[in-house]
PDB file of C-alpha atoms in Angstrom:
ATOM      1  CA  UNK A   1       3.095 -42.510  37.879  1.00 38.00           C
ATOM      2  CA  UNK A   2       2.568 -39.041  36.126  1.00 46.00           C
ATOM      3  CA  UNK A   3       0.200 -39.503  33.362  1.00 64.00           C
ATOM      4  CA  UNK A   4      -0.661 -35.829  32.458  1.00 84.00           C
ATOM      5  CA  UNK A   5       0.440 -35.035  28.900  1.00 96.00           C
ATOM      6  CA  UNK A   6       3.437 -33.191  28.156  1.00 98.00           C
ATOM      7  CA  UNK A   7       3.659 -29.581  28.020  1.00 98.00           C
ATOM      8  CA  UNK A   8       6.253 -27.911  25.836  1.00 99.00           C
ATOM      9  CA  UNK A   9       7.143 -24.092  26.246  1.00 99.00           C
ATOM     10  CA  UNK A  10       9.070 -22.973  23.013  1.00 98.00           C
ATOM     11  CA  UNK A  11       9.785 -19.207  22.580  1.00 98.00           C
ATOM     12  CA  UNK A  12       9.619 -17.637  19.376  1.00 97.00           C
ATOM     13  CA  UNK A  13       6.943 -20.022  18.492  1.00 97.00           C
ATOM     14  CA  UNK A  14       4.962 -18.478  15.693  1.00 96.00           C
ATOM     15  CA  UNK A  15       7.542 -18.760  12.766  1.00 94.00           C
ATOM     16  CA  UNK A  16      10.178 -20.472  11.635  1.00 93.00           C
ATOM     17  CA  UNK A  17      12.107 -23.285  13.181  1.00 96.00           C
ATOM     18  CA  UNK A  18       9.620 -23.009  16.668  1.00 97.00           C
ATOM     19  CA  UNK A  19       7.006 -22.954  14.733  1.00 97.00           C
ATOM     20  CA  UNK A  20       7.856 -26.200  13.042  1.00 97.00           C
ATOM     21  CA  UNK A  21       8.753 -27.560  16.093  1.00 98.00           C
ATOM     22  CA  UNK A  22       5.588 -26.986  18.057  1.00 98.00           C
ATOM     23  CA  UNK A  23       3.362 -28.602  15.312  1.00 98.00           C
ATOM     24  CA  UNK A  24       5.806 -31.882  15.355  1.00 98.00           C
ATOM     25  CA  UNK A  25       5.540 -32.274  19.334  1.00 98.00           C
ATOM     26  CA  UNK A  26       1.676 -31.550  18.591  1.00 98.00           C
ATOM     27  CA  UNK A  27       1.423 -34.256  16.374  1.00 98.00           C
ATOM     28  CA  UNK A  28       2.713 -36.550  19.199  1.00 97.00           C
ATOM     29  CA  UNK A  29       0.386 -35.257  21.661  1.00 98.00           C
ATOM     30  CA  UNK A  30       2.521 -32.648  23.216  1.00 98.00           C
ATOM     31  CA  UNK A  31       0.624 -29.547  24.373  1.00 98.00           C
ATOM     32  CA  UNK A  32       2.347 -26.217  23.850  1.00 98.00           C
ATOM     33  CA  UNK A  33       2.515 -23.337  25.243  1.00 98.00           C
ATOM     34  CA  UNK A  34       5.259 -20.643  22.924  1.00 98.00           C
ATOM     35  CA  UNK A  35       5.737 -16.904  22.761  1.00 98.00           C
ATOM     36  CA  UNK A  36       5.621 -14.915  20.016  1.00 98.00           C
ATOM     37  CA  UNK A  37       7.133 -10.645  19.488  1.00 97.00           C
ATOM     38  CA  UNK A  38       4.737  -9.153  17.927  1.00 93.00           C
ATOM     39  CA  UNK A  39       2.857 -10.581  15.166  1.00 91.00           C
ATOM     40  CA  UNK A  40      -0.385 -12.012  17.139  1.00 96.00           C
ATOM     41  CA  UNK A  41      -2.141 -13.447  13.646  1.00 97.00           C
ATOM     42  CA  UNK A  42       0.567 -15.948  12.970  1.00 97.00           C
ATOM     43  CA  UNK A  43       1.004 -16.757  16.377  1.00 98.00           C
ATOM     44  CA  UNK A  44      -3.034 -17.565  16.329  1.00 98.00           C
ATOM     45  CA  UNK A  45      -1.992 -19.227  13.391  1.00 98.00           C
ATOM     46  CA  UNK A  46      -0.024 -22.031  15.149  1.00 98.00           C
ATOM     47  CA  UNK A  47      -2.724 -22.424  17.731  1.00 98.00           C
ATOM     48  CA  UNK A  48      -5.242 -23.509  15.235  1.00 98.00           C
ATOM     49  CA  UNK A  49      -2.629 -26.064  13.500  1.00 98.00           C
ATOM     50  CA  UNK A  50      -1.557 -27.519  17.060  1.00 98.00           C
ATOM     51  CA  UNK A  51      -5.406 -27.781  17.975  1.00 98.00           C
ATOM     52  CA  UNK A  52      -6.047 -29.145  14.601  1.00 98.00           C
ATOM     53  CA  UNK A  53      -3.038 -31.467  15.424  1.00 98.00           C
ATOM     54  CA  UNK A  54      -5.299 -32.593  18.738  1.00 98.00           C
ATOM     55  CA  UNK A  55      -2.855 -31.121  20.931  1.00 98.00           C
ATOM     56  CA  UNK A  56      -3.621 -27.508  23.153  1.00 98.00           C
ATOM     57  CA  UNK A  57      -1.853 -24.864  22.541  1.00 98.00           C
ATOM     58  CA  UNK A  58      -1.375 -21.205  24.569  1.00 98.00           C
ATOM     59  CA  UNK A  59       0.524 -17.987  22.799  1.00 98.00           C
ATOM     60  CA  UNK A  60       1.613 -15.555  24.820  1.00 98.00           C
ATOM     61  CA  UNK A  61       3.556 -12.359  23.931  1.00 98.00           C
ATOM     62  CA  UNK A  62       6.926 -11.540  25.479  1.00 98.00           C
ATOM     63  CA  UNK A  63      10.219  -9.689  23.756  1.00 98.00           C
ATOM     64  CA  UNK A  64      12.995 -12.518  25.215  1.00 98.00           C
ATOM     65  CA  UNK A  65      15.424  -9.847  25.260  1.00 98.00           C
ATOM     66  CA  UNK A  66      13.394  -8.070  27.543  1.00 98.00           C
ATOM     67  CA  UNK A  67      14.181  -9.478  30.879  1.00 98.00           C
ATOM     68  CA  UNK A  68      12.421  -6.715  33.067  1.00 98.00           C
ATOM     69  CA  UNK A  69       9.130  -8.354  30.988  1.00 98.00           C
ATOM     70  CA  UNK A  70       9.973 -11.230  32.652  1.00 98.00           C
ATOM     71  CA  UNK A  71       8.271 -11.437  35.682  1.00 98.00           C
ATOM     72  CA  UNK A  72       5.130 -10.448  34.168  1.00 98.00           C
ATOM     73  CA  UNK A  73       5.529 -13.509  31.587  1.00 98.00           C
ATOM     74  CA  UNK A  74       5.829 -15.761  34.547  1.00 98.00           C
ATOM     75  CA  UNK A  75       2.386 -14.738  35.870  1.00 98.00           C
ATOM     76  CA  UNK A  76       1.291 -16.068  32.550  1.00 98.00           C
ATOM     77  CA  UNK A  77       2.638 -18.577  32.215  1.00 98.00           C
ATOM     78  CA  UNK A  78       1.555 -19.874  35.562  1.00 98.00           C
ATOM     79  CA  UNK A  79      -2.056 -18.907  34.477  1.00 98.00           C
ATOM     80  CA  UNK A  80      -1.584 -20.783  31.173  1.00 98.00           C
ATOM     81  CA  UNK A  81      -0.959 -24.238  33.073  1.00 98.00           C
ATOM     82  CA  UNK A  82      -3.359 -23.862  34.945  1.00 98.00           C
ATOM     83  CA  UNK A  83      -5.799 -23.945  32.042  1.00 98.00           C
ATOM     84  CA  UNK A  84      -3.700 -26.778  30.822  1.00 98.00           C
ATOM     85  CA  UNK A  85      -4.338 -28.412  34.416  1.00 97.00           C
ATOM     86  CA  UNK A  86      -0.723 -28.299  35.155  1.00 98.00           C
ATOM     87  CA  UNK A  87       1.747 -26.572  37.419  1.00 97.00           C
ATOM     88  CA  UNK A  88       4.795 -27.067  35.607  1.00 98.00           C
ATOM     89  CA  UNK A  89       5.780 -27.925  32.349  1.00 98.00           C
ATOM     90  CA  UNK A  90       8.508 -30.472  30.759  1.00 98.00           C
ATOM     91  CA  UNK A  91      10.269 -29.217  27.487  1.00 99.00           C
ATOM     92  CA  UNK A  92      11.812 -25.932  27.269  1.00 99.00           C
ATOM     93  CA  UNK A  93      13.171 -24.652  23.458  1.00 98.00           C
ATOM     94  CA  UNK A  94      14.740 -21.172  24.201  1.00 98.00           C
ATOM     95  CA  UNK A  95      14.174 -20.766  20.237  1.00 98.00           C
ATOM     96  CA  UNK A  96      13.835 -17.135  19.986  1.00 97.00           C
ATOM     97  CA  UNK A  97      16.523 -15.416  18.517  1.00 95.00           C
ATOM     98  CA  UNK A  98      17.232 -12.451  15.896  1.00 93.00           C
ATOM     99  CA  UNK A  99      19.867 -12.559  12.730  1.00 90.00           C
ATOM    100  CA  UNK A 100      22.396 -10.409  12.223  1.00 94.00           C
ATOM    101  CA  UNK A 101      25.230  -9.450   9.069  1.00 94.00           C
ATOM    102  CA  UNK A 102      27.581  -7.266  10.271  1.00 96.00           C
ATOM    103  CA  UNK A 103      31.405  -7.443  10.184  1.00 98.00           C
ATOM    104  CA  UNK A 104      33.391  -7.511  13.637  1.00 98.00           C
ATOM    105  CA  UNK A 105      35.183  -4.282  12.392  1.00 98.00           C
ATOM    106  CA  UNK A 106      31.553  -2.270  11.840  1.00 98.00           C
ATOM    107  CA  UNK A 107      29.145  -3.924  14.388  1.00 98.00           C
ATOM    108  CA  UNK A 108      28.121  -0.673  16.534  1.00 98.00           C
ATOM    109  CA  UNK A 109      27.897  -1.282  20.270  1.00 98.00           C
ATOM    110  CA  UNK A 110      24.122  -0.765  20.224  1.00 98.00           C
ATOM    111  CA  UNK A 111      23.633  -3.937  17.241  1.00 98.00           C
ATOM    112  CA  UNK A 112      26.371  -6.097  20.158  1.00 98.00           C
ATOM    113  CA  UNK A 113      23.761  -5.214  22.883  1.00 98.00           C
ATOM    114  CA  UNK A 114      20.791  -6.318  21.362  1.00 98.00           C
ATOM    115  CA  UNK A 115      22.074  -9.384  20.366  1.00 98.00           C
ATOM    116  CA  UNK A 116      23.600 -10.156  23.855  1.00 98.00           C
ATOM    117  CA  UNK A 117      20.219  -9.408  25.123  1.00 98.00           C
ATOM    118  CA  UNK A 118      18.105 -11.630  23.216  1.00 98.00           C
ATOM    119  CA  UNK A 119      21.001 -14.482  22.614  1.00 98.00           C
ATOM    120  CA  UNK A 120      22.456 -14.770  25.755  1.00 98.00           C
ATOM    121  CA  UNK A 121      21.023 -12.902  28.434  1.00 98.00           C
ATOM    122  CA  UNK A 122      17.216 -13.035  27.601  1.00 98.00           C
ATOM    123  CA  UNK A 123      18.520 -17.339  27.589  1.00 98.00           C
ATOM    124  CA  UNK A 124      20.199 -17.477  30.819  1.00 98.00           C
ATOM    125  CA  UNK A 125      17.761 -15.024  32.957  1.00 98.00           C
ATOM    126  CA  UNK A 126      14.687 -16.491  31.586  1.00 98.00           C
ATOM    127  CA  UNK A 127      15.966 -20.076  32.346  1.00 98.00           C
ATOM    128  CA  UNK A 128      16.591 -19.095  35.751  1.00 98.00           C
ATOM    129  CA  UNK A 129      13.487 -17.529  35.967  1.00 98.00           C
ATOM    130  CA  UNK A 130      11.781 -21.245  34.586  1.00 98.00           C
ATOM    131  CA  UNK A 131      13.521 -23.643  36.312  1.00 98.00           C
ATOM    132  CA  UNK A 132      11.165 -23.815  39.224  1.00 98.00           C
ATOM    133  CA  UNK A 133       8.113 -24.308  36.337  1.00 98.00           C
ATOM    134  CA  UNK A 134      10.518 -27.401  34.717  1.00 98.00           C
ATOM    135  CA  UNK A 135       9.670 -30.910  36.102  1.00 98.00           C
ATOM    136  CA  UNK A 136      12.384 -33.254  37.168  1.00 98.00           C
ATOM    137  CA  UNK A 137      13.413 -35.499  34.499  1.00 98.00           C
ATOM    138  CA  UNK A 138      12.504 -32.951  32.162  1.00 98.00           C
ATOM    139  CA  UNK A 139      14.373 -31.436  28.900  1.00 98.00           C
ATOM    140  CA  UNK A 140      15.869 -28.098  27.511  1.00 99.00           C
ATOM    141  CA  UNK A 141      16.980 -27.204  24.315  1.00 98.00           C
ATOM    142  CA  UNK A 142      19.019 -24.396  23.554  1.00 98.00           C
ATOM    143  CA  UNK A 143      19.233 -23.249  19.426  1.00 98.00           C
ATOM    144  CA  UNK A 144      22.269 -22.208  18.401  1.00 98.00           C
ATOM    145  CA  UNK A 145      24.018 -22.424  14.674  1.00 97.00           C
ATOM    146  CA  UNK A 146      26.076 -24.219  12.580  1.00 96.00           C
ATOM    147  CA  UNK A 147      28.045 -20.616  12.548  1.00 96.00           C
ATOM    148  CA  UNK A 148      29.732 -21.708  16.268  1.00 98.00           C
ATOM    149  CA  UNK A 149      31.809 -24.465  14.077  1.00 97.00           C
ATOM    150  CA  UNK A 150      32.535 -23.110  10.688  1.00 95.00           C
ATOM    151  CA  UNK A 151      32.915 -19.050   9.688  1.00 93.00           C
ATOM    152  CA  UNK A 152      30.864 -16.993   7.352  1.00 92.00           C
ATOM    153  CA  UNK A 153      31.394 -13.174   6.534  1.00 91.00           C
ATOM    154  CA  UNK A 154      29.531 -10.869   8.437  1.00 95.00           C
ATOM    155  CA  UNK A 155      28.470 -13.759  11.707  1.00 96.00           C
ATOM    156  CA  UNK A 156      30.602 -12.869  14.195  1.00 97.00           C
ATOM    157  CA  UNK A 157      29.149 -11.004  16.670  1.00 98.00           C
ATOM    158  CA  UNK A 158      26.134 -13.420  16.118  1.00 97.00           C
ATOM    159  CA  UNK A 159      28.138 -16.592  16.252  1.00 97.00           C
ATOM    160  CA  UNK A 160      29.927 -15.759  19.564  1.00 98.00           C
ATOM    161  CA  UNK A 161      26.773 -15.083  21.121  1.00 98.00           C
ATOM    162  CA  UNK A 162      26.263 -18.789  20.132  1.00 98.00           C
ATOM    163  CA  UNK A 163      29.233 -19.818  21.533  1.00 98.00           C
ATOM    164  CA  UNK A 164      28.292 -18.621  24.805  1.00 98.00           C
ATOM    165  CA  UNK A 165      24.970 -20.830  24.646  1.00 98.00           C
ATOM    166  CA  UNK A 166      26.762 -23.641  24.133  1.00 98.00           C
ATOM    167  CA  UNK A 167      28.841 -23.239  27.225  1.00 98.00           C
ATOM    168  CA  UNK A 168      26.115 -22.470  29.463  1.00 99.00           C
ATOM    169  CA  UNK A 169      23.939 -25.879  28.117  1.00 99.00           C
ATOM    170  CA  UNK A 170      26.696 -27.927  28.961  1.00 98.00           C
ATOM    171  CA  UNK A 171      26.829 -26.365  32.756  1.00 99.00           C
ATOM    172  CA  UNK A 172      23.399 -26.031  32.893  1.00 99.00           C
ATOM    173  CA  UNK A 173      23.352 -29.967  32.517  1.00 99.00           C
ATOM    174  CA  UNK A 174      26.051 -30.041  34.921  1.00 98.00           C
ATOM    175  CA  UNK A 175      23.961 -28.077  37.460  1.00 98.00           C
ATOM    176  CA  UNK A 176      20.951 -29.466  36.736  1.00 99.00           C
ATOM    177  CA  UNK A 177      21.808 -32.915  36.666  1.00 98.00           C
ATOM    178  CA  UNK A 178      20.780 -33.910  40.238  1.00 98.00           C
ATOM    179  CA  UNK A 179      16.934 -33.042  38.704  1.00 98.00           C
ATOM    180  CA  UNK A 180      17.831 -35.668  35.835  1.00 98.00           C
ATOM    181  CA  UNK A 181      16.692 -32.801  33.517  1.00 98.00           C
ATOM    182  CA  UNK A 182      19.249 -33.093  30.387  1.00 98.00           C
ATOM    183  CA  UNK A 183      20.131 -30.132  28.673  1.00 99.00           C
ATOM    184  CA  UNK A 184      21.656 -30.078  24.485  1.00 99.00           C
ATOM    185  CA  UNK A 185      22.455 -28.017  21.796  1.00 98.00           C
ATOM    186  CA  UNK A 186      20.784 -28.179  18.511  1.00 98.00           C
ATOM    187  CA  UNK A 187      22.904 -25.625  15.988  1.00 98.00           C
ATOM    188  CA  UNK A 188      21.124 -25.936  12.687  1.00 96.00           C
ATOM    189  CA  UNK A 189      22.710 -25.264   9.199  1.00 93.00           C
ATOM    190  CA  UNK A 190      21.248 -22.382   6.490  1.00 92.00           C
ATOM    191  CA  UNK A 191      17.717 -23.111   6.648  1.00 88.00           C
ATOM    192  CA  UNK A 192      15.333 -21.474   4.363  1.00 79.00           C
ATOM    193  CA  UNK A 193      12.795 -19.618   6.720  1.00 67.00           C
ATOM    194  CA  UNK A 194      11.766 -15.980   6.875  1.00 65.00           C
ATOM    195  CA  UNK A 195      15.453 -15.898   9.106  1.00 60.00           C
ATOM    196  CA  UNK A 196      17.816 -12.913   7.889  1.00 59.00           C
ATOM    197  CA  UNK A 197      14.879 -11.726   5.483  1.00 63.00           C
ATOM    198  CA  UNK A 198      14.394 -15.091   4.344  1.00 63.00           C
ATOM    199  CA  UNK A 199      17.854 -14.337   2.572  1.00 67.00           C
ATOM    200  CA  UNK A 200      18.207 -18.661   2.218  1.00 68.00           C
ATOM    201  CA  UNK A 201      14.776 -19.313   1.191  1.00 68.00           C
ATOM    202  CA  UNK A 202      14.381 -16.939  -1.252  1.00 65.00           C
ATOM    203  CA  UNK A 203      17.697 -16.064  -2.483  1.00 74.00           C
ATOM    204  CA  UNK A 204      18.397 -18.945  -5.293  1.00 79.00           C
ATOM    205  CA  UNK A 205      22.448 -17.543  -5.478  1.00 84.00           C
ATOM    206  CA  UNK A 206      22.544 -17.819  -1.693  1.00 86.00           C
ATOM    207  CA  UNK A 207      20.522 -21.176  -1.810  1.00 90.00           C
ATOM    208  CA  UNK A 208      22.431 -22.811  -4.513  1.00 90.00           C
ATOM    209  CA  UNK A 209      25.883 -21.799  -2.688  1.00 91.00           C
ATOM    210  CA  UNK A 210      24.748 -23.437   0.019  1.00 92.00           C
ATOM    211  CA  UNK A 211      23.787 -26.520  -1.272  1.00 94.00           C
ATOM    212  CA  UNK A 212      27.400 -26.587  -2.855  1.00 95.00           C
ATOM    213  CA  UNK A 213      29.137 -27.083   0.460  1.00 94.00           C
ATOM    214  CA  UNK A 214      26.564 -29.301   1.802  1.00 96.00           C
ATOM    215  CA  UNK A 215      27.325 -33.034   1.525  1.00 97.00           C
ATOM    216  CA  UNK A 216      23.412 -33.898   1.115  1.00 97.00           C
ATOM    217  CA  UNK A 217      23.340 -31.391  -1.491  1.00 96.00           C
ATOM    218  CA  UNK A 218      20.547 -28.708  -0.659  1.00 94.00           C
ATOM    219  CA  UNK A 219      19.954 -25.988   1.826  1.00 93.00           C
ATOM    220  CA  UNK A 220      17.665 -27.098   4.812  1.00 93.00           C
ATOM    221  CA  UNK A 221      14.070 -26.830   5.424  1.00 94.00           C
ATOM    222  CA  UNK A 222      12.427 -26.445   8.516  1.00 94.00           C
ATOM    223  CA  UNK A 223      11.340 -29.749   8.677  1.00 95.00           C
ATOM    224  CA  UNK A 224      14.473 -31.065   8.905  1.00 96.00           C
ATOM    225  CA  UNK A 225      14.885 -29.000  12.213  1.00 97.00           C
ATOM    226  CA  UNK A 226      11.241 -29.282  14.093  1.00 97.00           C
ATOM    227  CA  UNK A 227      11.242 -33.403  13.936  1.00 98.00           C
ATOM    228  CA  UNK A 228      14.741 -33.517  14.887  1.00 98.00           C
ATOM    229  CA  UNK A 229      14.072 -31.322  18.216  1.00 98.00           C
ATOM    230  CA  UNK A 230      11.079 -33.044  18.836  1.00 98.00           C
ATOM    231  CA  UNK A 231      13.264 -36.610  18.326  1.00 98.00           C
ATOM    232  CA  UNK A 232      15.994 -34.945  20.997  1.00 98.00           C
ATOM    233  CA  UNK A 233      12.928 -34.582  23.193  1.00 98.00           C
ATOM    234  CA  UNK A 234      11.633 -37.528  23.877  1.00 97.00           C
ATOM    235  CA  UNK A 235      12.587 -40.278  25.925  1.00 96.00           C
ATOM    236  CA  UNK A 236      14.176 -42.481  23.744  1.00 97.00           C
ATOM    237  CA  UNK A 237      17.141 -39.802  23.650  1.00 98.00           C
ATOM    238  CA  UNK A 238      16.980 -39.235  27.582  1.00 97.00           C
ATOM    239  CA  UNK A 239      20.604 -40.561  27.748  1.00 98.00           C
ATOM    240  CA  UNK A 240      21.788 -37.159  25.698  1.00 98.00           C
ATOM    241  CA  UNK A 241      22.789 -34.827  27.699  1.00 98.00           C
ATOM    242  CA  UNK A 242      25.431 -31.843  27.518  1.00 98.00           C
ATOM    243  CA  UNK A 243      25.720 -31.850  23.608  1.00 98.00           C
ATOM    244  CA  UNK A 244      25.820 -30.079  20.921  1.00 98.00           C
ATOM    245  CA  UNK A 245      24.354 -31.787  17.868  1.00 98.00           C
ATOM    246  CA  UNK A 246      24.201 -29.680  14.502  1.00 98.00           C
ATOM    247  CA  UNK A 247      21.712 -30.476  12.152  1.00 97.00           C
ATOM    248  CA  UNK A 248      23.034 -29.404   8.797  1.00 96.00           C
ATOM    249  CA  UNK A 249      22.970 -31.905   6.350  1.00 97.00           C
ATOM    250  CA  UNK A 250      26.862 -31.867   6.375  1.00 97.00           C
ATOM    251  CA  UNK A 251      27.685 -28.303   5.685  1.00 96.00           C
ATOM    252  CA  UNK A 252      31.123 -27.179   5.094  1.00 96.00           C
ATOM    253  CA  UNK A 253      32.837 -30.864   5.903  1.00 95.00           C
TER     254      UNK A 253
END
């Protein structure tokens, strides 16, 4: 019986919704390891809540929509477990993403690309790249948005990158099945983070339209997100596989 602690790897760790979510798995004794882009202070941040949490925790830089960066991260990541005293990890969050507001008829091929890179490709290729690192029996998350199920002005190039996530987790857990590692969809609602220039958290017109067309009657917070994850995680919900559960109070019903 394996009784090493759980290791989660979360990218885009150092804000927002992976930042919430590495501090919940802390706080049940997960150790993390979680890239960040660029901003090094809050990721050092989030390694002094998680240690204050009594949990370890590793940042390590790496631009997910960078997959020539890749193999690079790898190497670190294999030297990061090792100071954890592990070989391979259990959770994966591919968490890291980028907004974008942009109507289908003006999104430039250049704004399509980057998104593609970061939402889809920079997912699939650095998956691949992980799966050998991912025990058996282990768990990935994939974040996409309440967008992929109901339509707002200006979301659609990010949305159907979205869309595409969701159809690789489910054959992902298809493929990856015969390792009992489950595979799901979390798609949160507007939550009020630094996300899109922190356009839900800070805007009160935005904030209060929200909560309008939300049947619990508020926009969301990021700890309605983290706990959830972390929930989704563990092994009471190892019979999920191959879903995609939104987590948005009940928007647009």
């Amino acid at each position: 019986m394996n009784t090493q602690r759980k290791i989660a790897l979360i990218t885009g760790g150092s804000r927002g919704l992976g930042r919430n979510t590495a501090l919940n798995l802390a706080q049940q004794g997960v150790d993390i390891i979680f890239t960040y882009k660029s901003s090094k202070d809050e990721a050092e941040k989030v390694v002094t809540l998680v240690k204050e949490a009594g949990s370890s925790a590793i940042a390590i830089q790496l631009d997910t929509g960078n997959t020539n960066a890749f193999e690079s991260f790898v190497q670190k990541l294999n030297e990061a477990l090792g100071k954890l005293g592990a070989e391979r990890f259990d959770y994966l969050v591919n968490n890291a993403g980028t907004s974008h507001h942009n109507s289908i008829e003006s999104t430039t091929e250049e704004e399509l690309d980057a998104l593609y890179n970061v939402h889809f490709k920079g997912v699939f290729f650095l998956t691949q790249k992980l799966l050998p690192f991912i025990h058996d029996g282990g768990r990935i998350v994939n974040i996409s948005t309440g967008l992929t199920r109901f339509s707002a002005p200006g979301s659609g190039a990010y949305a159907s990158m979205k869309g595409a996530i969701e159809v690789l987790t489910r054959y992902l857990a298809q493929e990856l099945g015969p390792r009992n590692i489950t595979v799901n969809t979390v798609a949160p609602g507007a939550i009020g983070t630094d996300f899109s220039g922190g356009m839900v958290r800070d805007n009160l017109e935005v904030n209060k339209r929200i909560a309008s067309v939300t049947a619990l009657g508020r926009a969301g917070v990021p700890d309605d997100i983290g706990p959830m994850i972390a929930s989704l995680l563990s092994d009471s919900n190892r019979w999920v596989n191959a879903q995609r559960i939104e987590v948005s109070g009940g928007m647009a019903l």
